[in-house]
Amino acid sequence: GIAPRAVAAMGGKRGRSRAMVLARKKRGGARSPPPDLTGGHPFESPANPRKKRFGDEEEASDDDGGDELTQMKGYASLVNVPPPPSRDGGAAKTTPDTPPAFTRPAASARQHRVTLFEAYYRKQRLGFVDENEWADFFAHLRRPLPVTFRMSKMASLAVDVREAISEGEDLLYPSTNTPCKTDAGRVVRPPRELSWCGGYQLGCDKNALKYSSDFTLRRTHQWLVRHNSTGVLTRQAVDSMVPAAILGVESHHRVLDLCASPGSKTTQALELLHRRDGDGGGETAGFEPSGCVVANDISPRRCYFLVRRCAALGAATQALMVTNHHAQWFPNPEVPLFDAARRLPKRPPPQSLPEAASRYPEGAFDRIICDVPCSGDGTLRKNPQIWNEFKPEFAISLHTLQLRIAQRGVALLKVGGYMVYSTCSFNPVENEAVVAALLDKCGGAVEIVDASDRVRDLKRRPGMTTWKVLTAEDEGVITEWDSFEDTQKKGAAISEGLRRAFKPSVFPPKAAGVTRLGVRIKGPPLERCMRLVPHDQDMGGFFATLLRKVKPIPGPGGRRENTETENTETEAREDDKDAPSSKKETRMTKPTRKTHAYVSAREDVLACLNKTWGTDMADSCLFARDESPTPATLTYFSPGAKAQALNAPGASRVKCVWGGARVFERRGAGVGEWKARKTVGGGSKSSETDARMTPASFVSLYRLTQDGAAVLARARVASGTANPDLTGDRFVPMPTRDVEKLLSSFGSDVPFKHLTPGSRRACEALSPGSIVCVLKGGGADVDACPPLAVERAEDDALRLEWRYRRGLEGAPKAAAAAILRRLRENRDARG
């Protein structure tokens, strides 16, 4: 055998097999630690992945950076990338810790090698003036991003936000006399407030924050995890906050996010939709916006990742729809469906549909976020593998798709509405070239708006008015193309695939001025675009342009006056042929599958709900996924979302994969539960359509969600049938003492004998099922504690147990703890 001392020397454990220890010995002993890639900077990545801290399982990743394992692999790929030269022209100083032999670059690679990324953008210049600025630019790109987050602006969370800032005041505004340090002894700068977006930027990256042993950094990490799980704050990159910040979203706007996943911009727009006018005063739980947010993505998998992220906002999702479409073919819900057989609208079009001088119908959205797919080289700080994977041809191949998505966004935009076109790329082929082509193709219907006054404290640079079109197909040798015609010549040194990808719009437009013949040319004002570079405000690379639609998009005029006659003749010919369809259905005309449709809840279900809970939902916004008597879920849509998603003339074309706030869910249909029977009372499937819901069966069959408790409380007040205390039926008023007992026993049974006599008698009079507990009286306690969805068990006990989507299991417990903390603080304040 092997001595225990030898096993310990090789980094093994006594429990390991002899074969494993011998294999480790053959490889040369214990594994060496990873090399130091920080270059003396306080951002320490990668860190020890096995070192655990509070909230490792609950912490959500920030914006579009992917998981930590991917980022660590990316930083590991930087080992063979030499450091940049110093500003004085000499070689950059290396770190004192020598990497192990198996990671040390070869002698020929130790000198600085100019990557294709550096060479390409040095030729583009990007508006940089001297070599020192280039050195700052590349030095910042080699550092990880700092941790950034924004506080929620929802009216319902205004009190929680103030409490969170008060709790973390010593962390967000620390004393300069006691700076915190990383494990390597480097000083971390204090957090920086971002007033233009209501956010903060810390002085270290997320790995240095998560794995640090410093007491202040550990407290900061715990504070972030705790309040992120309740929706009070959201981790998001600084550059990703720009589009929603400059759009100016208000509560009555219809907002569309064309390429939404992973959802940081969608949640930001949804929070702005639920913000009260002014400074957020009058935070009432009954506030309901008249607008809605539609979040779209091409991938069903990414759509459900988007759903999980938005579900953390709770009842705010009542104004949200998540759809699954190609962004360049997103259907207009305001355009009625066309009958393929008769080539006529299935319902009379509104008065605003096609005008005589317009090809496109009127848009349906007031604000649009058009964050298109791009090469992503602006995210190099989160994805360092781009140093070796960068290819300029990728931007050229994406140019056409980006332009089509932007054109579709303008077509869906109302006249007078705003759209933000954005990418996370430095490349002008994906940025200014697309904007210039969009202005040209829209024929003066769109203009660029100077958004500098909307984000005054954000450091940005003007857009580029000219650029170079470069390729590097020949073993990294950069080739410059002067015109589109040069790329299409027969003898051009270019591959056939790239030749087809080239478009004339890739090249810069003609600059404003006067030609030799005296013709004045007015070029597009591309300098109004916004460019964000890393070394200006320690962020990633980003590009954003605010566009305003000033008139309908012009199109070729036609014989619009003969449309009715042509339709009549076509109808007669098709009737003679007896053909079911003479026009092939396209993505824009055919309805979506019924599996993605929402249908109104059955009348018997609504009648039982109204009788049981004391509401008046005759003309309700309650919907289900199917028409069965016992649907799996009952979902509430706000009036604005209902008008956009379900009542619009062409709503059936929109493939909605998820939306609204879930109010009721069938018992047994949740995650980890046995599937419940589809019939009422256990009958056969043949009698399923004949079964009628009763109030008793409704209570026993459906569980009320926490979001549903807020919806029902608001519905009772709106109906005018409830008294101010929301008492009666299954609404049980309770004193603060009983509510605190329920919150402190989250997930456990609270017997009736532990309640006050009044609460005990009220609960005993109710049948087992869901009830809503509300605080008695008024004052600060009622504002601090919303209505609570509680289960009344058969064994005379109450259980506070909220169900969330998979991946958000820690959110309910954190929300209950926050409510309990506020109630206790109010009690202590009263003495």
Short mmCIF file of C-alpha atoms in Angstrom, two decimals, residues 12 101 139 154 213 228 382 392 409 418 477 618 624 728 750 771:
data_model
loop_
_atom_site.label_atom_id
_atom_site.label_comp_id
_atom_site.label_asym_id
_atom_site.label_seq_id
_atom_site.Cartn_x
_atom_site.Cartn_y
_atom_site.Cartn_z
CA GLY A 12 -5.13 12.99 -2.47
CA ALA A 101 5.23 24.67 -17.05
CA ALA A 139 -6.09 46.98 -21.30
CA MET A 154 -41.82 49.25 -9.65
CA SER A 213 -12.77 36.11 2.47
CA ASN A 228 -31.97 39.76 -5.96
CA LYS A 382 -17.21 38.38 -20.42
CA PRO A 392 -14.54 40.32 -39.59
CA GLY A 409 -39.36 46.81 -36.08
CA TYR A 418 -39.64 55.28 -30.56
CA VAL A 477 -4.24 39.02 -44.04
CA ALA A 618 -68.19 38.44 -15.40
CA ALA A 624 -56.81 29.09 -19.60
CA GLY A 728 -65.99 37.51 4.15
CA VAL A 750 -49.41 26.22 12.25
CA ILE A 771 -57.68 31.09 1.84
#
